[in-house]
CSV table of C-alpha atoms and ligand atoms in Angstrom, one decimal:
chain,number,residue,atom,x,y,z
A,173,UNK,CA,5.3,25.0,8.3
A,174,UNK,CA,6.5,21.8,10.1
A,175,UNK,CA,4.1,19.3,9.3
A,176,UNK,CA,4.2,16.3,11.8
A,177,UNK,CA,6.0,13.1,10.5
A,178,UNK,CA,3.8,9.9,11.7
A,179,UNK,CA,5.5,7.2,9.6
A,180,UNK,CA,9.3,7.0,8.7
A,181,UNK,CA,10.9,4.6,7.1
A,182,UNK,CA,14.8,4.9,6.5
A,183,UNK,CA,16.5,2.7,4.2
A,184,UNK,CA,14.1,-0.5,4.3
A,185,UNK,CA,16.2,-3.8,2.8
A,186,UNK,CA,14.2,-7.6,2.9
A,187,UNK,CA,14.8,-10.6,1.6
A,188,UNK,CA,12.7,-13.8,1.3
A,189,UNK,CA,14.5,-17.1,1.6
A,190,UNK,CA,13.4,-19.8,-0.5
A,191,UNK,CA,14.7,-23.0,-1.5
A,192,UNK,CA,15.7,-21.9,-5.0
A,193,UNK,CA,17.9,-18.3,-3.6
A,194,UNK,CA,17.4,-15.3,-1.8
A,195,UNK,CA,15.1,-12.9,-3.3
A,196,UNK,CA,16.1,-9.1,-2.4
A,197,UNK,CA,12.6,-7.8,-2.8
A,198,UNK,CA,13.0,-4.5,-0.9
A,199,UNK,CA,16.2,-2.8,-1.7
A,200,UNK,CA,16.5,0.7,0.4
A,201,UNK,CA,13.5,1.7,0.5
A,202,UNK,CA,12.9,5.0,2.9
A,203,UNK,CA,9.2,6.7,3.3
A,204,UNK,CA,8.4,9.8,5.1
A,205,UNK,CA,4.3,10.1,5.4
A,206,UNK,CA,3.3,13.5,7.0
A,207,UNK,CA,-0.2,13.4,9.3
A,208,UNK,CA,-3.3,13.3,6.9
A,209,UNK,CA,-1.4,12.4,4.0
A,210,UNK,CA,-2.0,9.7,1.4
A,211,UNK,CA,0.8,8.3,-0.1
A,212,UNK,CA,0.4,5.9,-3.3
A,213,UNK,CA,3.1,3.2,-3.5
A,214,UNK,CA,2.5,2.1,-7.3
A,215,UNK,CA,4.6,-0.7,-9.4
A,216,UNK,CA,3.8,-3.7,-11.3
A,217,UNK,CA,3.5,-7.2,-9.5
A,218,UNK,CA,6.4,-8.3,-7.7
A,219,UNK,CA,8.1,-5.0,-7.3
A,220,UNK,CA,7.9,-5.0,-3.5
A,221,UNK,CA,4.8,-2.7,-2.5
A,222,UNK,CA,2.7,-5.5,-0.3
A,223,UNK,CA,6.2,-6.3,1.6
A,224,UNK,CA,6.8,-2.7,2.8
A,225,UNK,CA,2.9,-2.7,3.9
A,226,UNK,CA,3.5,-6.0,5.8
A,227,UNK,CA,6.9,-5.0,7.4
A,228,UNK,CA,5.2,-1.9,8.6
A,229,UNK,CA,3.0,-4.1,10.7
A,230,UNK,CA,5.3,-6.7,10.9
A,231,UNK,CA,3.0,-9.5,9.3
A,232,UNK,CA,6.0,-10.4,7.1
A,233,UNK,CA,5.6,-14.1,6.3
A,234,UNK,CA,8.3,-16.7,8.2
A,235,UNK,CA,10.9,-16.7,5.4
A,236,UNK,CA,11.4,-12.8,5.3
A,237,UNK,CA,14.6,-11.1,7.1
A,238,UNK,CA,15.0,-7.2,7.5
A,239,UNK,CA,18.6,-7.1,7.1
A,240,UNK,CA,19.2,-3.4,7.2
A,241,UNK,CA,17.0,-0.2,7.4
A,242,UNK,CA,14.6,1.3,10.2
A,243,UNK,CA,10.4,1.3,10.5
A,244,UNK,CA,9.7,4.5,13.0
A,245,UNK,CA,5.8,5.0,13.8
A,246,UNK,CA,5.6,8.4,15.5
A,247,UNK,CA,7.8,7.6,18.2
A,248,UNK,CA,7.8,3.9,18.3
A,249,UNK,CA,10.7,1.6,17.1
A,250,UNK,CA,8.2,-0.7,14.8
A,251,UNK,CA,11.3,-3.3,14.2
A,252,UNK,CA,12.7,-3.2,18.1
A,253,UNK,CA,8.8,-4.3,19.9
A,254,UNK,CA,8.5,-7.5,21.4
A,255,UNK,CA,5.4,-9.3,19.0
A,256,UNK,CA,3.4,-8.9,22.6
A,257,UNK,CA,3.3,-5.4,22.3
A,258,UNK,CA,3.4,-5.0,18.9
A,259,UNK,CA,0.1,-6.7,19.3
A,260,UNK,CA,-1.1,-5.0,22.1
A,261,UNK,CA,0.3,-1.3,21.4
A,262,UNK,CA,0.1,-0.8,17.2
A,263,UNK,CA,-1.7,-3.4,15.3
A,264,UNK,CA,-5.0,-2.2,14.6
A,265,UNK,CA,-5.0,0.3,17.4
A,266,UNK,CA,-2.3,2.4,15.7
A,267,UNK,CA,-1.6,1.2,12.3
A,268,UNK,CA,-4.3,-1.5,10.4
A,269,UNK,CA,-4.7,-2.9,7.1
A,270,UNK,CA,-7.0,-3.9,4.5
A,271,UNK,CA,-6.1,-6.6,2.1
A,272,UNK,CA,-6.7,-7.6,-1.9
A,273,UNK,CA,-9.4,-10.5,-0.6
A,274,UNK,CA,-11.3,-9.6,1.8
A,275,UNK,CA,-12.6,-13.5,2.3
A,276,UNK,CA,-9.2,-14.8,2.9
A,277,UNK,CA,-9.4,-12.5,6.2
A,278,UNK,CA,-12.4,-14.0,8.1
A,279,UNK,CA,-13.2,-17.0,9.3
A,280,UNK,CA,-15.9,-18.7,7.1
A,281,UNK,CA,-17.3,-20.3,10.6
A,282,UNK,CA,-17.8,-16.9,12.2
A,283,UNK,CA,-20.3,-14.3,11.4
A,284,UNK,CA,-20.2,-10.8,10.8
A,285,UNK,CA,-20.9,-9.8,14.4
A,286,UNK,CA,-19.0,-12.2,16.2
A,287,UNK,CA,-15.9,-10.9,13.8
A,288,UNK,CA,-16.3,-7.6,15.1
A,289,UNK,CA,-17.4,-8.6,18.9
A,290,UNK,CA,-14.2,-10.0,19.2
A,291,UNK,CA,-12.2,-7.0,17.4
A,292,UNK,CA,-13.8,-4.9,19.2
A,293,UNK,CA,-13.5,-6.7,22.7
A,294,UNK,CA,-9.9,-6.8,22.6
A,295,UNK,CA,-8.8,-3.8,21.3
A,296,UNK,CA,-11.5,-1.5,23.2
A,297,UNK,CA,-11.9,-3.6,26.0
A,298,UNK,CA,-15.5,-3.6,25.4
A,299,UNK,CA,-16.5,-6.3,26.8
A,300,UNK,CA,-20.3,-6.0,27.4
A,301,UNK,CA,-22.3,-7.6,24.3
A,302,UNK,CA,-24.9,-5.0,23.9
A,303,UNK,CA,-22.4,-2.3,23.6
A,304,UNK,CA,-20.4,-4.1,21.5
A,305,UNK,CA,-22.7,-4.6,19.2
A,306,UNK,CA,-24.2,-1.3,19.2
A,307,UNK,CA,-20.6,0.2,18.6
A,308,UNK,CA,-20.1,-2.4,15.3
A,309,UNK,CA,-23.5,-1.2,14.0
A,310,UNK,CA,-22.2,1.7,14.0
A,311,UNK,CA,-18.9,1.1,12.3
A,312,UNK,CA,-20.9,-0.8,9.4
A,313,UNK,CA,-23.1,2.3,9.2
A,314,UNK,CA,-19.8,4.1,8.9
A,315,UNK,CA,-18.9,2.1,5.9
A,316,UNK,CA,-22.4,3.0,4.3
A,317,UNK,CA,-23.1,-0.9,4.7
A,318,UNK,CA,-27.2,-1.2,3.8
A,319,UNK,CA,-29.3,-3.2,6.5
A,320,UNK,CA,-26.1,-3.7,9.2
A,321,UNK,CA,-28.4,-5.5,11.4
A,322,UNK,CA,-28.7,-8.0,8.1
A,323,UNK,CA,-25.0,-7.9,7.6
A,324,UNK,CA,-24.3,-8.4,11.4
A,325,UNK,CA,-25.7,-11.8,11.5
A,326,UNK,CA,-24.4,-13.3,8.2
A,327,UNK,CA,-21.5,-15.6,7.6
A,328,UNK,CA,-18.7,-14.2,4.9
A,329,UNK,CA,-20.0,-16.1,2.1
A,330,UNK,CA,-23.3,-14.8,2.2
A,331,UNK,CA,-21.7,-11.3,1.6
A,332,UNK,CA,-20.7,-9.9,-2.0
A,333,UNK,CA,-17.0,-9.2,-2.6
A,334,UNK,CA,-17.9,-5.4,-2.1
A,335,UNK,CA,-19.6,-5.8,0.9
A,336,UNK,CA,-17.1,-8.3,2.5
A,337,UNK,CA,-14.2,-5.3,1.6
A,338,UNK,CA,-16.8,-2.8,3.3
A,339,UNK,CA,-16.8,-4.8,6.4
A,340,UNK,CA,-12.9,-5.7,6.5
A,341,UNK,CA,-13.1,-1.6,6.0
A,342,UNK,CA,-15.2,-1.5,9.3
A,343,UNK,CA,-13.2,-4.1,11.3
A,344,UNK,CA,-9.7,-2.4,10.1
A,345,UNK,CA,-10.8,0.8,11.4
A,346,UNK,CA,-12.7,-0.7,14.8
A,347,UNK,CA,-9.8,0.6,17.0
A,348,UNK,CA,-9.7,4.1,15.9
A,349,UNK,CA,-6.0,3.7,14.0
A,350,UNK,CA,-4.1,6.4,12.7
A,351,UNK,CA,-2.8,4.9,9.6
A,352,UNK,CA,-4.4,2.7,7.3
A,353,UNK,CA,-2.5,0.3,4.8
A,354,UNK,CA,-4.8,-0.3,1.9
A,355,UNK,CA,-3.0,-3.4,-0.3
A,356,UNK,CA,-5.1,-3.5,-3.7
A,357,UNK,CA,-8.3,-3.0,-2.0
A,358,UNK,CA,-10.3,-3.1,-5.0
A,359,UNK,CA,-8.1,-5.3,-7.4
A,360,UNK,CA,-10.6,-8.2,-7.3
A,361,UNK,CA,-13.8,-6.2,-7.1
A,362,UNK,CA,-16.0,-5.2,-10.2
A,363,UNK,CA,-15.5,-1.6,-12.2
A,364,UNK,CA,-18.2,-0.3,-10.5
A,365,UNK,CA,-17.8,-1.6,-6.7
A,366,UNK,CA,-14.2,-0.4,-7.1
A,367,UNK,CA,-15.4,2.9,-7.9
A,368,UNK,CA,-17.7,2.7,-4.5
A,369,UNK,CA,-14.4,1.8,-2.7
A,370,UNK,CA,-12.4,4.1,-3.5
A,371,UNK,CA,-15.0,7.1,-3.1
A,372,UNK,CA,-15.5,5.5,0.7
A,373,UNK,CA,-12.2,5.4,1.6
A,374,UNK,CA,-11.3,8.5,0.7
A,375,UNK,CA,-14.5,9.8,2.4
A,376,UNK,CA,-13.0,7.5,5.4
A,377,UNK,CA,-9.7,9.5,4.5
A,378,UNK,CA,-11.4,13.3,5.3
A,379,UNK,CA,-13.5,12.2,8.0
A,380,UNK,CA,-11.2,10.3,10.1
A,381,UNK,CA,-8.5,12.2,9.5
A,382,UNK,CA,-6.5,9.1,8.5
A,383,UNK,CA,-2.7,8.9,7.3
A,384,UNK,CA,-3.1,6.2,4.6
A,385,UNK,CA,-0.6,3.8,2.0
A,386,UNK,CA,-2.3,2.7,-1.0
A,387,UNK,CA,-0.4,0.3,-2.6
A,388,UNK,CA,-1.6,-0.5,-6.5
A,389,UNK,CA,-0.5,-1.5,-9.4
A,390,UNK,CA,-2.5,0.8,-11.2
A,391,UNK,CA,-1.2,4.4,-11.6
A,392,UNK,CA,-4.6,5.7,-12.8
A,393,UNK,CA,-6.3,4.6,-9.4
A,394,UNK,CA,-3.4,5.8,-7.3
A,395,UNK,CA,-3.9,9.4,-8.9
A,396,UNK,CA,-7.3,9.2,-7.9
A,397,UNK,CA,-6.8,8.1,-4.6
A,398,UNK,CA,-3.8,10.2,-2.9
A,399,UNK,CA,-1.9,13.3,-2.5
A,400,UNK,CA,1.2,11.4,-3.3
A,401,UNK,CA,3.2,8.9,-5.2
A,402,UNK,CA,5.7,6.7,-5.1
A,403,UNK,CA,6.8,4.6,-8.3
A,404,UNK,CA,8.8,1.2,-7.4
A,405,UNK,CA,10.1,-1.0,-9.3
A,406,UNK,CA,12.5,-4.2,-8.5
A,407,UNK,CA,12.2,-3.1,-4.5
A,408,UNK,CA,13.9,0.1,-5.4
A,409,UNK,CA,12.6,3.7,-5.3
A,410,UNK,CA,12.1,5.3,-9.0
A,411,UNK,CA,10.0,8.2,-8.6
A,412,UNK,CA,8.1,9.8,-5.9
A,413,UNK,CA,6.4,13.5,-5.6
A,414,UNK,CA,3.1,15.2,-5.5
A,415,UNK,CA,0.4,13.3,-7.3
A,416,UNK,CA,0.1,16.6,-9.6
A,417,UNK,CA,3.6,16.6,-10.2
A,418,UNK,CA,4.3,12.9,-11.3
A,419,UNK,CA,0.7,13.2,-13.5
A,420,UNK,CA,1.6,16.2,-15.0
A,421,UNK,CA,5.5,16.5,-15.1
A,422,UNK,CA,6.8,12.4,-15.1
A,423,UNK,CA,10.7,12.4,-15.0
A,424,UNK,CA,11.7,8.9,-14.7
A,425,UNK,CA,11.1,6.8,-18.0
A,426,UNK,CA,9.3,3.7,-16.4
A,427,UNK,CA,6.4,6.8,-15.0
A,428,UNK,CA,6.0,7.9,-18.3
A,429,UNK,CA,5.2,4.2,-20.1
A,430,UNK,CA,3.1,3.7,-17.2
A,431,UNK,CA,1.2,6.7,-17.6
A,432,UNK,CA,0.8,5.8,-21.2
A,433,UNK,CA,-0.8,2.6,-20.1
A,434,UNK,CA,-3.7,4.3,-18.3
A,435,UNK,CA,-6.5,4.1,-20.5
A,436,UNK,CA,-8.9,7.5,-20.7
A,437,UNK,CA,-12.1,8.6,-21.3
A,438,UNK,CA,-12.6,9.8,-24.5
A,439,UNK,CA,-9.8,8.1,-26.4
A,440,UNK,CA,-10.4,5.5,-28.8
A,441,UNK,CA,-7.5,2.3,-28.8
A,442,UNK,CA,-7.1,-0.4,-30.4
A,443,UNK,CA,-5.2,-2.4,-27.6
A,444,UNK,CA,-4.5,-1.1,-24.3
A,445,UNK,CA,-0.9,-0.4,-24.1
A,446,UNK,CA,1.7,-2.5,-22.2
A,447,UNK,CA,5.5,-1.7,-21.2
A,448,UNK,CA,7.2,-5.1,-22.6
A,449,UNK,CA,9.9,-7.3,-20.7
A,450,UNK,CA,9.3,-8.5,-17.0
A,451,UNK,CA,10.9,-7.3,-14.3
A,452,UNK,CA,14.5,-8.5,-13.6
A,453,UNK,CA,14.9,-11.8,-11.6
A,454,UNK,CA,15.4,-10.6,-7.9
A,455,UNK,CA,17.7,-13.8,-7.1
A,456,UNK,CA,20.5,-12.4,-9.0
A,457,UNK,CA,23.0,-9.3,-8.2
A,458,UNK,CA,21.3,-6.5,-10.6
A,459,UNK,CA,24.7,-4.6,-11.1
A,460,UNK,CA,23.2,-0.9,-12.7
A,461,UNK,CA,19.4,0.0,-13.1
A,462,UNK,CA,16.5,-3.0,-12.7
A,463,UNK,CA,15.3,-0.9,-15.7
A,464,UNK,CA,18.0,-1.4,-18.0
A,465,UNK,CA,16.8,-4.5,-20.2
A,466,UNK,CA,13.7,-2.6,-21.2
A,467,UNK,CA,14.3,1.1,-21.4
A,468,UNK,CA,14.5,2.9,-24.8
A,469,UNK,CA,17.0,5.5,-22.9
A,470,UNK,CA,19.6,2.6,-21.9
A,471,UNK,CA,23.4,3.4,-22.0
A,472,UNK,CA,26.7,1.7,-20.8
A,473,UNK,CA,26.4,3.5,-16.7
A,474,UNK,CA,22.6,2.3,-16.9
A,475,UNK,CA,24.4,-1.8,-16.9
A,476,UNK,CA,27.1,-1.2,-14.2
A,477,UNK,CA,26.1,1.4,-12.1
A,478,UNK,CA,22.8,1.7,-9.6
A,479,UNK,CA,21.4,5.3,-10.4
A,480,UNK,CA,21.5,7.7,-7.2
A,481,UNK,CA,18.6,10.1,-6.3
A,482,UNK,CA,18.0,13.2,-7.6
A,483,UNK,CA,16.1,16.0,-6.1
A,484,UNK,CA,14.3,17.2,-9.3
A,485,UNK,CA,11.7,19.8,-7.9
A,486,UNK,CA,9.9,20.4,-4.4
A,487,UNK,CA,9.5,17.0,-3.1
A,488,UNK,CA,9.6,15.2,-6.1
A,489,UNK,CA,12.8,12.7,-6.5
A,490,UNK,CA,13.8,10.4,-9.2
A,491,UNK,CA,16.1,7.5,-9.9
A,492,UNK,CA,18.0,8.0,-13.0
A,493,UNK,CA,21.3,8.5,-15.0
A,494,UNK,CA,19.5,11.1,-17.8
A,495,UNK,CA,18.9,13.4,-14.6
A,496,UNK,CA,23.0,13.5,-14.0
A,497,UNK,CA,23.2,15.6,-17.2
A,498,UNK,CA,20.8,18.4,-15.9
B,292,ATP,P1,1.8,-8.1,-6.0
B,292,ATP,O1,1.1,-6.9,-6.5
B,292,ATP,O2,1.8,-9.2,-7.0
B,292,ATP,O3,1.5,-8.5,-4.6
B,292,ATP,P2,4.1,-6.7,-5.0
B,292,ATP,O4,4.6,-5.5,-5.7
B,292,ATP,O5,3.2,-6.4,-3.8
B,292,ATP,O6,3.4,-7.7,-6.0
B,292,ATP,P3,5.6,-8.4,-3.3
B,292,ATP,O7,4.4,-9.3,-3.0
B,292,ATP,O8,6.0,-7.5,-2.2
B,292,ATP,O9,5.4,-7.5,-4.6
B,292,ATP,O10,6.8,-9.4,-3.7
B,292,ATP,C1,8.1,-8.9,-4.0
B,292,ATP,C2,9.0,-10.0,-4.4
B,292,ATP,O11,9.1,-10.9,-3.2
B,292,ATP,C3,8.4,-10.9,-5.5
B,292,ATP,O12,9.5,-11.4,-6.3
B,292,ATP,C4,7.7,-12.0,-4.8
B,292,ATP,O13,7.7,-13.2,-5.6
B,292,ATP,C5,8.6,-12.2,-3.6
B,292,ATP,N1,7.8,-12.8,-2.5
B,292,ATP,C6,6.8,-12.2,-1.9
B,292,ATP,N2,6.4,-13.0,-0.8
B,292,ATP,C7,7.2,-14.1,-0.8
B,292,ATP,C8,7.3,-15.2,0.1
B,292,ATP,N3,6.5,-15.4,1.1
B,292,ATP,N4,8.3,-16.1,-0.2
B,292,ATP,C9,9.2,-15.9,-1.2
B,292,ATP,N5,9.1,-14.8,-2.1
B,292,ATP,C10,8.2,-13.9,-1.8
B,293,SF4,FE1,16.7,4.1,-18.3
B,293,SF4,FE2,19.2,4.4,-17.5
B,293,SF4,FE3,17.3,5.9,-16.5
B,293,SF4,FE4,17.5,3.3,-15.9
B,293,SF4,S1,19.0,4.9,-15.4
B,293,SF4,S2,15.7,4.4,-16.4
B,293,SF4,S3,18.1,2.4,-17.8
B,293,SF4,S4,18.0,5.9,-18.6
């Protein structure tokens, strides 16, 4: 069966120019996400995950360059669209996304309602107020918001953390997109509300029929979350397959210590595990593997030479000298 491509991304490469050097943070990257699927994009801080999401929407900050690589959305040449109609055709119509802090998105001066309103007026054209408002009721009921005509008329700060995400939830998915970009939705929320999250947008997920990226740092929420996963590290690919295949069958080294840092139910530690060492400094040419200073596994073609990608199973690929031996 052909299963319908709606995002592909070919061979992604960004920089960030800052006074102190040129960061590479995204090193040929390429993502293929089929329609309905929910692909993961997991690595610690710093590895490149929320500058993929924002070049897919093309809210990279000022200082970033795409110097090579391609961002195709269905049909639609992401990287070759005038601003205007990247504004008019794919932002929040086609593609939206949902950030770490939901209060950093709003306007503290607006409320709620007016928020949506204005959402809602430009990308459905909605222009009459009472429809409006009955069609943002009904996208906070959507988001099993309690009392939305409560919610409606308060101002962000009056809102908890978890209902502020629920609402950014309900203004992301206003326009009807296909695709929704989740960036650490739940990172600054409490154990509990992430939990909530989580089960809503994967509710959100079914219902909607939504293509989704979920970009964490955390492996264990990423299994919980999507179908698959994609480990980066230093803006490069390391691993990527079915969710069942990366939990249960881990190739590259850097899955497995990360896997071994999920703590579980049931098991008693002492400390909660860490991999040491940092991630390399992205200024400076990394000649071999980014993993090289801290993996166990480490020999002589891991410093000089960048490992190629290996087709390990169905759909499951992995960056990584040991795999040349196989
Ligand atoms: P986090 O989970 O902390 O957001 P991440 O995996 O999403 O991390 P990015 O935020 O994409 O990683 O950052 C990748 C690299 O680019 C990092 O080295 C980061 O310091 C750098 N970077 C990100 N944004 C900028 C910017 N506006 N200017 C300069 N460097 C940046
Ligand atoms: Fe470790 Fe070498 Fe594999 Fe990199 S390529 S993960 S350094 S064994």
């Amino acid at each position: 069966m052909v299963r319908d491509i709606i995002l592909s991304i070919n061979d992604l490469h960004i920089d960030y120019y800052t006074p102190d050097g040129v960061i590479r943070a995204v090193r040929g990257v390429s993502i293929e996400l089929c329609k309905g699927e929910s692909l993961c994009i997991v690595g610690e801080s710093g590895s490149g995950k929320s500058t993929i999401g924002l070049a897919t929407i093309r809210a990279l900050p000022q200082n970033a360059v795409i110097t090579r690589g391609a961002i195709l959305y269905n049909d639609i040449d992401i990287l070759k669209l005038s601003e205007e109609e990247m504004s008019k055709r794919v932002r929040g119509k086609e593609i939206s996304i949902v950030f770490q802090d939901p209060a950093a998105m709003f306007n503290p001066l607006f409320t709620v309602g007016e928020i949506l309103l204005d959402v809602i007026a430009t990308h459905l054209g909605i222009r009459d107020r009472r429809k409006a408002y009955e069609y943002g009721i009904n996208m906070l009921k959507l988001v099993e918001l309690p009392d939305p005509e409560r919610v409606v008329n308060s101002y962000p700060h009056e809102l908890s953390g978890g209902m502020l995400q629920r609402v950014a939830i309900a203004v992301a998915l206003s326009a009807n997109p296909k695709l929704l970009i989740a960036d650490e939705p739940t990172t600054m929320l409490d154990v509990t509300i992430q939990a909530q999250i989580l089960d809503l947008l994967k509710r959100l997920r079914n219902e909607l029929s939504l293509s989704m990226i979920f970009i964490t740092h955390n492996l264990g929420v990423a299994a919980e979350v999507c179908n698959r996963i994609m480990v980066l590290y230093a803006g490069t690919l390391f691993e990527e397959g079915y969710t069942e295949d990366i939990l249960t069958n881990p190739i590259h080294p850097y899955t497995r210590r990360l896997l071994e840092c999920i703590p579980r139910a049931g098991r008693r530690v002492s400390r909660l595990k860490f991999i040491p060492g940092t991630l390399p400094d992205l200024r400076t040419p990394i000649p071999g593997c980014p993993f090289a200073p801290r993996c166990e596994y480490t020999t002589d073609i891991c410093r000089k030479t960048p490992p190629p990608i290996y087709e390990v199973g169905y759909k499951h690929k992995v960056s990584c000298h040991l795999y040349q031996k196989r």
